[in-house]
Coordinates of C-alpha atoms in Angstrom, one line a residue:
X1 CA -36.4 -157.5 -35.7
X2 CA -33.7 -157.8 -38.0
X3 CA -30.3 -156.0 -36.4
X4 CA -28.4 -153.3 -38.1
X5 CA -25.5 -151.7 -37.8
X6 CA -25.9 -148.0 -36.8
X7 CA -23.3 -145.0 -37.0
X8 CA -23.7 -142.3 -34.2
X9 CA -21.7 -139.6 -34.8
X10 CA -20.4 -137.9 -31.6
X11 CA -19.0 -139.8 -29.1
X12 CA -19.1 -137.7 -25.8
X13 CA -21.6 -138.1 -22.2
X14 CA -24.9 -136.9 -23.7
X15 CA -24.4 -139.5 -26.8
X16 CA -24.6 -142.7 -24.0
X17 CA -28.2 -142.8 -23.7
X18 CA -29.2 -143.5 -27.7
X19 CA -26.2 -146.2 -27.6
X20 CA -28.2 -147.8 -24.8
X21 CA -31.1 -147.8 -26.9
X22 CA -29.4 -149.2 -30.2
X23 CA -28.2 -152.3 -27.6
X24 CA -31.5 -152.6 -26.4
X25 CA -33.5 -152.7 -29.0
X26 CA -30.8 -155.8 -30.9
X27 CA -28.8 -153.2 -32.8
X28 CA -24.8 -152.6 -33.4
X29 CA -23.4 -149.5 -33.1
X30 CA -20.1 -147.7 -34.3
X31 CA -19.2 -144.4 -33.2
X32 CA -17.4 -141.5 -34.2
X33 CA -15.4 -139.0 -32.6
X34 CA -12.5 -137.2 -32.1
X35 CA -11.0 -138.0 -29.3
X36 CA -9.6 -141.5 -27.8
X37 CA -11.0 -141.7 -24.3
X38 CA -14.2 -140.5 -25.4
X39 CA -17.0 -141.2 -23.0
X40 CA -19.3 -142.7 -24.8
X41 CA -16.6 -145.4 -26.8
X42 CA -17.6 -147.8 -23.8
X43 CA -21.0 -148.4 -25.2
X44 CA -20.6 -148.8 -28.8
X45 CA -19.6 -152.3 -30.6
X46 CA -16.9 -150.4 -32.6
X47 CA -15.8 -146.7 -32.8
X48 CA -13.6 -145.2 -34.8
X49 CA -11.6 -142.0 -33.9
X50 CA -12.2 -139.0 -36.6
X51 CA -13.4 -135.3 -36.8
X52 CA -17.1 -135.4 -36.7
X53 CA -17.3 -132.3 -38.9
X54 CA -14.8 -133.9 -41.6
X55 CA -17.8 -135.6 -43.9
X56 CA -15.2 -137.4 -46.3
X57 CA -13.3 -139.1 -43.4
X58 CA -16.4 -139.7 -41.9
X59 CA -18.2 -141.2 -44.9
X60 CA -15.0 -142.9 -45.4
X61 CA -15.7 -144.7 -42.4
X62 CA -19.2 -145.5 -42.7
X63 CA -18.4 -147.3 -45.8
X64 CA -15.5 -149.3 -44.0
X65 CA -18.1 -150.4 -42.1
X66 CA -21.2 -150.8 -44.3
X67 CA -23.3 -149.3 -41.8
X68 CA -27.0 -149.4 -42.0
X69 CA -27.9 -146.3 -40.5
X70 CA -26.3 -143.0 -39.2
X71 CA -27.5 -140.1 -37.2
X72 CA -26.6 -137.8 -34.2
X73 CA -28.7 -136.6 -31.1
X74 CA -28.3 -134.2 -28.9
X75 CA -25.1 -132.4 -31.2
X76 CA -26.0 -129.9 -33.8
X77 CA -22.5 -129.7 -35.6
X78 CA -22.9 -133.1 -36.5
X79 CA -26.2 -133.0 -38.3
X80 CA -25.0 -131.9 -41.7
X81 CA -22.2 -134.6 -41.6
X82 CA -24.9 -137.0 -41.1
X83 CA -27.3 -135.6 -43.8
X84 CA -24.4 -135.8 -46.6
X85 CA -23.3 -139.4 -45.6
X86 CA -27.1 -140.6 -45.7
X87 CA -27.2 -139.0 -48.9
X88 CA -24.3 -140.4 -50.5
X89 CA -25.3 -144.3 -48.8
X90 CA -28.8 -143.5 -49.8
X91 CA -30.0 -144.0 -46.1
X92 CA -33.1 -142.6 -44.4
X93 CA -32.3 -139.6 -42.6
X94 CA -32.7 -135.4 -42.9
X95 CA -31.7 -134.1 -46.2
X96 CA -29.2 -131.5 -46.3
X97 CA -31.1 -128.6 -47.0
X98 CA -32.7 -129.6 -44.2
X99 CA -29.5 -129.5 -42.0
X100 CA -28.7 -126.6 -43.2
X101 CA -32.0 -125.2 -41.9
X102 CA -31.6 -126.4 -38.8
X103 CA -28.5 -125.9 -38.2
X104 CA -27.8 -121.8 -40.1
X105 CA -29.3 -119.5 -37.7
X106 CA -29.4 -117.1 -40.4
X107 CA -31.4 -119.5 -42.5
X108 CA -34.1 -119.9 -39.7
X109 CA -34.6 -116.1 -39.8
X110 CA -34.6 -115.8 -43.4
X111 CA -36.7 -118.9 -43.3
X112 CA -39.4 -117.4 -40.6
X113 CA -39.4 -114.1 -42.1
X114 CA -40.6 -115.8 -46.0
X115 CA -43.3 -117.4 -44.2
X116 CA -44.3 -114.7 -42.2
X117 CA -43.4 -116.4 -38.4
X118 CA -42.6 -113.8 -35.6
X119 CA -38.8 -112.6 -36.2
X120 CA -36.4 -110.7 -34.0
X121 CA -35.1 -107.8 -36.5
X122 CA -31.4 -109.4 -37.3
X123 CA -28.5 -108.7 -39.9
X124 CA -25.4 -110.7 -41.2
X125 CA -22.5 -108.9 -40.6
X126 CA -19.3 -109.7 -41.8
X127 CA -17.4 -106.4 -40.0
X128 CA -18.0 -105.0 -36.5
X129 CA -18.8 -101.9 -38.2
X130 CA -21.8 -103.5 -39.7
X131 CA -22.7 -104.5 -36.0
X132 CA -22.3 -101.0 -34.8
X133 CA -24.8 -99.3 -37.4
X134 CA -27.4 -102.5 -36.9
X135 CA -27.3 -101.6 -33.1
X136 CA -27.7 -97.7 -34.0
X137 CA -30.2 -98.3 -35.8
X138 CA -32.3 -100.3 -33.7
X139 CA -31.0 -98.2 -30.8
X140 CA -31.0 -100.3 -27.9
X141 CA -29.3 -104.0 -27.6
X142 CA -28.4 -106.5 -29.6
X143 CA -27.7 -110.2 -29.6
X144 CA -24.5 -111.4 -31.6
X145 CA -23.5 -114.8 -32.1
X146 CA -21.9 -117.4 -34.7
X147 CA -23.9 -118.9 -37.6
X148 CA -23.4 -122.2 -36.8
X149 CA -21.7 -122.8 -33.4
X150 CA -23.6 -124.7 -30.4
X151 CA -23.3 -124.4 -26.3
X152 CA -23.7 -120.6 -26.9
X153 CA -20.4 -120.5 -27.6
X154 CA -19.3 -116.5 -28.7
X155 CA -22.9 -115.3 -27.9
X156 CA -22.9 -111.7 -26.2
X157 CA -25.2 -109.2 -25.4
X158 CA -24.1 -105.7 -27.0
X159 CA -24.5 -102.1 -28.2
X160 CA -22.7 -99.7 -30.5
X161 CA -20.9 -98.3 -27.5
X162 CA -19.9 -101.8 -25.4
X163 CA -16.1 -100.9 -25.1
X164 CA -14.7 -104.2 -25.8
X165 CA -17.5 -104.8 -28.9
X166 CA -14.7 -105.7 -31.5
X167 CA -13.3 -108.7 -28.9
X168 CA -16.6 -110.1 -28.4
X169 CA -17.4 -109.5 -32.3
X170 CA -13.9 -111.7 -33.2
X171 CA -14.5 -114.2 -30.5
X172 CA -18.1 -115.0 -32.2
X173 CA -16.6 -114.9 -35.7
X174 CA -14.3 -117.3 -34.6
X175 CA -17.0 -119.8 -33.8
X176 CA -19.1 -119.0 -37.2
X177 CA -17.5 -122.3 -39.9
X178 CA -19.9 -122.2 -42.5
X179 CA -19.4 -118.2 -43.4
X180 CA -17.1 -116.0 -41.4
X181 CA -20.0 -113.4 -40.5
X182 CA -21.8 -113.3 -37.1
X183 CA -25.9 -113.0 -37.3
X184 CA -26.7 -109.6 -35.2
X185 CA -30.4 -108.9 -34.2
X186 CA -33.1 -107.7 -31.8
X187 CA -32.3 -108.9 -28.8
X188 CA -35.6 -110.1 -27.0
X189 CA -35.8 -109.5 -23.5
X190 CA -38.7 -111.6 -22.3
X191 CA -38.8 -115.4 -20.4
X192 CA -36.9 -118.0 -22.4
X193 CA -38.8 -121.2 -23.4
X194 CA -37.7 -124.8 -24.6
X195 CA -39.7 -126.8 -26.5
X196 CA -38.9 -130.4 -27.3
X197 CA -40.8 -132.4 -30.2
X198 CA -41.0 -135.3 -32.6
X199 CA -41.9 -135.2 -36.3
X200 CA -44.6 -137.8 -36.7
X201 CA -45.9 -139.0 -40.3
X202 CA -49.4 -136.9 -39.5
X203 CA -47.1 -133.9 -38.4
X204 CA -44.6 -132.2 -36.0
X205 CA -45.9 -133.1 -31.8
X206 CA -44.4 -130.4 -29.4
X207 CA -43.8 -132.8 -26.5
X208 CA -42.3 -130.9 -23.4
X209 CA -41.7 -127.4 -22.7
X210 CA -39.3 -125.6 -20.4
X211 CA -39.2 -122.1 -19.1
X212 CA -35.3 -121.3 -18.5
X213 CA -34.0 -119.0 -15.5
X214 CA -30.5 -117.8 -16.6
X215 CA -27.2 -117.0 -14.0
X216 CA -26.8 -113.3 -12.9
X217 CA -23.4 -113.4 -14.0
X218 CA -24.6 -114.2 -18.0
X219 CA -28.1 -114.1 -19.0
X220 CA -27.3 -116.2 -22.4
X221 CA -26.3 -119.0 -19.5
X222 CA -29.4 -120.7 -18.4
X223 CA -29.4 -122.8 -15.0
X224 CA -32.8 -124.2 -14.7
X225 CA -35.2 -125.5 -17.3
X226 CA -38.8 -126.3 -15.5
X227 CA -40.7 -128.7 -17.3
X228 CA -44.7 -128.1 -16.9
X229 CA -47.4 -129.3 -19.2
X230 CA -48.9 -125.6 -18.7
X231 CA -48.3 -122.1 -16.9
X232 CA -50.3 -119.6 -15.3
X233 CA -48.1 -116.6 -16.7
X234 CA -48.1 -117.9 -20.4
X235 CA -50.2 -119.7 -23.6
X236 CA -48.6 -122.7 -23.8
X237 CA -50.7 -123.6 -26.4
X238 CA -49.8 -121.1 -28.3
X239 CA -46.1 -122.1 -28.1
X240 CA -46.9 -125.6 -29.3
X241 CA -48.8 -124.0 -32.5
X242 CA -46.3 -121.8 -33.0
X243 CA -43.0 -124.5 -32.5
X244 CA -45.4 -127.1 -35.2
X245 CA -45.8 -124.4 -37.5
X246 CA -42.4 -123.7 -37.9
X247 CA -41.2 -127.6 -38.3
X248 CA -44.4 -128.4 -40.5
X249 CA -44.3 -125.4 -43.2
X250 CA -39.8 -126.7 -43.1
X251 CA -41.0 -130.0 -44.5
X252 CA -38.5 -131.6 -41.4
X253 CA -38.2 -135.5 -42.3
X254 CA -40.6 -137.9 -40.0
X255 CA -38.9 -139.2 -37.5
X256 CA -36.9 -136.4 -36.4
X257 CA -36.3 -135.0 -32.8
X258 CA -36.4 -131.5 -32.7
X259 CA -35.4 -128.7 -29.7
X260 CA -36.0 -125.2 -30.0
X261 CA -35.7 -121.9 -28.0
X262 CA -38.3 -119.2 -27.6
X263 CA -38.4 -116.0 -26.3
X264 CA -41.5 -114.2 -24.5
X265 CA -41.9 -110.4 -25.4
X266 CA -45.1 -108.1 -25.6
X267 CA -47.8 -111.3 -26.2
X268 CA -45.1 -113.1 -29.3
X269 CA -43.4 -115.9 -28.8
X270 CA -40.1 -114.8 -30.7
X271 CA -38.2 -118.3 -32.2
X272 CA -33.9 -118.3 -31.3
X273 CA -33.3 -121.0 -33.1
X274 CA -34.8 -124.6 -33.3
X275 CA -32.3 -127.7 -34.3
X276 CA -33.6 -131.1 -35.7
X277 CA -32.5 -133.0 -32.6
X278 CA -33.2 -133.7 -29.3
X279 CA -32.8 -131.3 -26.3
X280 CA -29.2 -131.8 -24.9
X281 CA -28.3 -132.3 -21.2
X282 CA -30.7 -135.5 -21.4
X283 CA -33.8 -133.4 -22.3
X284 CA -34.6 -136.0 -25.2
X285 CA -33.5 -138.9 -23.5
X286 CA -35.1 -138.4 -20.1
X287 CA -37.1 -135.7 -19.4
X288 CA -39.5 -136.1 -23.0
X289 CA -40.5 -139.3 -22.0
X290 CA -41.4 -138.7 -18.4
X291 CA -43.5 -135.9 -19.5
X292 CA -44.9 -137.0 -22.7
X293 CA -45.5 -141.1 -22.7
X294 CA -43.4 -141.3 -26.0
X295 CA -40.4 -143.1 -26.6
X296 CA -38.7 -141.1 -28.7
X297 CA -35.8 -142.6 -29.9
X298 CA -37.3 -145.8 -30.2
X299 CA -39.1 -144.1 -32.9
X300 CA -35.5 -142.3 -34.2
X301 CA -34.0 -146.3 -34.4
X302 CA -37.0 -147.3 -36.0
X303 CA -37.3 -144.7 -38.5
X304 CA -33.6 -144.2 -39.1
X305 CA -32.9 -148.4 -40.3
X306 CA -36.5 -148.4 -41.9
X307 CA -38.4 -149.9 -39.7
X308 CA -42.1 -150.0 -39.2
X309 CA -43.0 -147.2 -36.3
X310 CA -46.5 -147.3 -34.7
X311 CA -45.3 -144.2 -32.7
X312 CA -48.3 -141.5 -31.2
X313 CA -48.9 -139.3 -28.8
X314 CA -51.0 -140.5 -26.0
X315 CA -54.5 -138.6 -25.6
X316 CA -54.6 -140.1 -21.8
X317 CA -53.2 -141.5 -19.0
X318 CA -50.2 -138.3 -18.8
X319 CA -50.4 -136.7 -15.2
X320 CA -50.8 -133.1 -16.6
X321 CA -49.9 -131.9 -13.2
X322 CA -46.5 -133.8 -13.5
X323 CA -43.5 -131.5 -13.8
X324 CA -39.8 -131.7 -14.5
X325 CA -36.7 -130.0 -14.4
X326 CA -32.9 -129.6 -15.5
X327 CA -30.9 -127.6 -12.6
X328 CA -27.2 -126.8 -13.3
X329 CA -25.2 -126.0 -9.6
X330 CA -23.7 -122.9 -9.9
X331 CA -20.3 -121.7 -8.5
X332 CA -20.2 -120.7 -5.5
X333 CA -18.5 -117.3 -4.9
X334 CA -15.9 -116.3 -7.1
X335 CA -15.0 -119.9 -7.3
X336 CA -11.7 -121.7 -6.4
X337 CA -10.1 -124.9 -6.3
X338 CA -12.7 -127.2 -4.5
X339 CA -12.1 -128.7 -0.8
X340 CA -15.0 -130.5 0.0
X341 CA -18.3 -131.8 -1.8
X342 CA -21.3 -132.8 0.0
X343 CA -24.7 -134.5 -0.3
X344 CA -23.8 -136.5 -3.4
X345 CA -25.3 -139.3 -1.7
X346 CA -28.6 -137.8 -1.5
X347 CA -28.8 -137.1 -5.6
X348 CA -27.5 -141.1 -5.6
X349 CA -30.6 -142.4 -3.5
X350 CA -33.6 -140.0 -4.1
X351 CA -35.9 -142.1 -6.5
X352 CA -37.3 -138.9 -8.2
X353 CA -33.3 -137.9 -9.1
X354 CA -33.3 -139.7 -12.4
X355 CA -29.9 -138.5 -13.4
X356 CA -26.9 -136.2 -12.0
X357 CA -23.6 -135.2 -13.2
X358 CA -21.0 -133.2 -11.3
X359 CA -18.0 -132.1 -14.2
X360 CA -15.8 -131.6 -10.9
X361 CA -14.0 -133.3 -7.9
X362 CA -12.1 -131.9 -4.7
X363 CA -8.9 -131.0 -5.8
X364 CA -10.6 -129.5 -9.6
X365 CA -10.4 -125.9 -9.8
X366 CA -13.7 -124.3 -10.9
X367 CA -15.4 -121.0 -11.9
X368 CA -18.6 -118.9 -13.2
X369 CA -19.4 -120.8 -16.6
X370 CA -18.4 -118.5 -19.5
X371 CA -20.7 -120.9 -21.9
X372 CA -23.0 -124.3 -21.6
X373 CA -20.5 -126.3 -22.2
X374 CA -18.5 -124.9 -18.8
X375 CA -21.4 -125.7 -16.6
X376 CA -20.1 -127.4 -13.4
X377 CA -22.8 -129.5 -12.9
X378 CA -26.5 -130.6 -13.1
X379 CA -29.6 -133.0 -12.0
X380 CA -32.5 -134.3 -13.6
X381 CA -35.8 -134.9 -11.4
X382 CA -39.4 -134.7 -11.5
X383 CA -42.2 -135.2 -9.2
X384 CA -45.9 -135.7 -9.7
X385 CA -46.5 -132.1 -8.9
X386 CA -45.4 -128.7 -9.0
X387 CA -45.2 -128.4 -5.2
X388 CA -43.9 -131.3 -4.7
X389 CA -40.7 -130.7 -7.1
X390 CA -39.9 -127.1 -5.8
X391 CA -39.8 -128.8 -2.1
X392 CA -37.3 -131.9 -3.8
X393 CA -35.4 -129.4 -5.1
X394 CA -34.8 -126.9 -1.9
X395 CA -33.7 -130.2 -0.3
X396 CA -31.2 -130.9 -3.1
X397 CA -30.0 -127.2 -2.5
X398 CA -29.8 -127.3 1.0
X399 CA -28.0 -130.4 0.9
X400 CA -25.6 -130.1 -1.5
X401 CA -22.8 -127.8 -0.6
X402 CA -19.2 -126.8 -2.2
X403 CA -16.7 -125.6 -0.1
X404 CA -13.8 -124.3 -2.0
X405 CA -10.4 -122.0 -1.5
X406 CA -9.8 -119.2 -3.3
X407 CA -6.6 -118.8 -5.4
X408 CA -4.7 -115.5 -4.0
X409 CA -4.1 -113.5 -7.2

């Protein structure tokens, strides 16, 4: 194999994994981002620091280092950065109309509605009056949120009458770069799916789905993701038809990693939005291979410096029974400034734990998450079985325990 220099853009924790995989597989790596003690700096042979969404500087830099190859996984905002500098190198990688897709939420709804795919109502509005009449006219809730932001950053639940509707509207607007507008529309009050895929040269594979559970303190917040290769409640076939429809009829480059979010209402799976990379939180890097038999991002590296890919979906020798999942802890209480954590050590020897993070230490103050991104915590772990998963991961949450002191306010 010959080795090539490859550009990651994004440097931060969920990067780490597809730098592994560039070392492993004989390949360099140079990688972008903004700040200097980003995480994921350690793993790469050079990096470079630079706004990710700056595509001059970045290109810039790409041609410093005659890179070979560029992409981004698990970060949406980076995708169009890395669609314009593989267009100006002339390297294989998404075009960027096809960035844009994947990355405008208003574009996917346009995008669904043109080729007739199920399609919450929605609106741009560029005023919060324009949210107000959308609401009155649908007369009951809506779902704003930013064109282009990620985490579910300045996403709220609202009606014509929420008292604080022209905040929340500013705070989304804030988040929206490409067009200062927010998308409003019908929101869907049904189960919340994941689905995690590949594009493959005979066609998009949907490779691992989730159903989410959200905190009672914010329903956009999810805190579990349970990974099963079917479901008593709900056509899971159906979801996979539905996800490859969407990704075949876009035309999505092969190679691709895709992640997208349904929503479960009156027998329609509704699409949220679907981005052309993998699942964050290590969806792509650990949990699609456990459940699916395909490495993924060997066939990303392979098709991203132009390599030959014999990549496919195997037909047998997946436990269908196997499940997965991605918990995040939650804050206990009103939260506080934390005094004791215990039963890390359990997460550390438990060989069906396959990854854990905790974004905290004693002495850290912490609170409900107002987004994703504030999360205080998470593991990854699967188990051969349903039952045998829900009984790992009561022991986790018997075992692990934050004790904390509330501030006095």
């Amino acid at each position: 194999m010959t080795q090539r220099l490859i550009m990651v853009i994004a440097g931060t924790y969920w990067q780490i994994p597809i730098l592994k995989k560039i070392r492993q597989m004989g390949h360099r790596s140079l990688v972008v981002n903004l700040y200097e003690d980003s995480p994921a700096f350690a793993y790469a042979d050079y990096h470079e620091v630079g706004d990710i969404l700056d595509k001059e500087n970045c290109l810039a830099i790409a041609k410093k280092y005659a890179v070979d190859a560029v992409l981004s996984e698990e970060c949406d905002i980076a995708m169009p950065t890395v669609a314009y500098i593989a267009e100006q190198l002339h390297l294989p990688a998404l075009s960027r109309d096809m960035a844009e897709l994947y990355t405008n939420k208003y574009r996917m709804r346009t995008f669904g509605e043109e080729h007739h795919l199920a399609t919450p109502r929605y609106r741009m509005c560029h005023s919060v009056d324009e949210v107000r009449q959308f609401a009155a006219e649908l007369g009951k809730p809506v779902i704003i949120k930013p064109l282009d932001a990620n985490s579910s950053r300045g996403v709220f639940v609202v009606d014509k009458d929420t008292p604080q509707l022209e905040t929340l509207f500013e705070e989304a607007l804030s988040y929206s770069k490409i067009e200062k507008a927010v998308l409003a529309e019908q929101y869907i009050n049904g189960t919340e799916f994941t689905v995690d895929g590949i594009v493959l040269p005979d066609g998009h594979h949907s490779l691992a789905i989730s159903e989410k559970k959200h905190y009672a303190h914010n329903r956009n917040i999810a805190y579990e993701l349970f990974f099963s290769h079917y479901n008593e409640r709900f056509d899971y076939d159906l979801l996979r038809a539905t996800n490859d429809r969407f990704v075949n009829l876009s035309g999505l480059t092969a190679g691709c990693l895709t992640h997208a979010e349904y929503k479960y209402e009156d027998g329609v799976f509704y699409l949220i939005e679907i981005a052309a990379r993998g699942g964050g939180n290590l969806i792509s890097s650990h949990i699609v291979p456990i459940m699916s038999g395909v490495d993924n991002y060997r066939c990303l590296l392979n098709t991203c410096t132009g390599a030959a890919d014999d990549t496919a979906v195997p037909t047998e020798g997946i436990n269908r029974e196997r499940c997965a999942v991605l918990y995040f802890f939650d804050t206990p209480g009103r939260g506080g400034v934390v005094s004791r954590i215990e039963g890390e050590d359990f997460l550390k020897s438990s060989d069906n734990v396959i990854a854990y993070k905790l974004n905290f230490a004693v002495g850290d103050r912490i609170e409900k998450a107002a987004n994703d991104s504030k999360r205080i915590g998470f593991y990854v772990a699967y188990a051969e079985s349903r039952d045998r998963l829900l009984s790992l991961m009561e022991t986790i949450n018997q075992k692990i325990k934050i004790s904390y002191e509330e501030e006095n306010h």
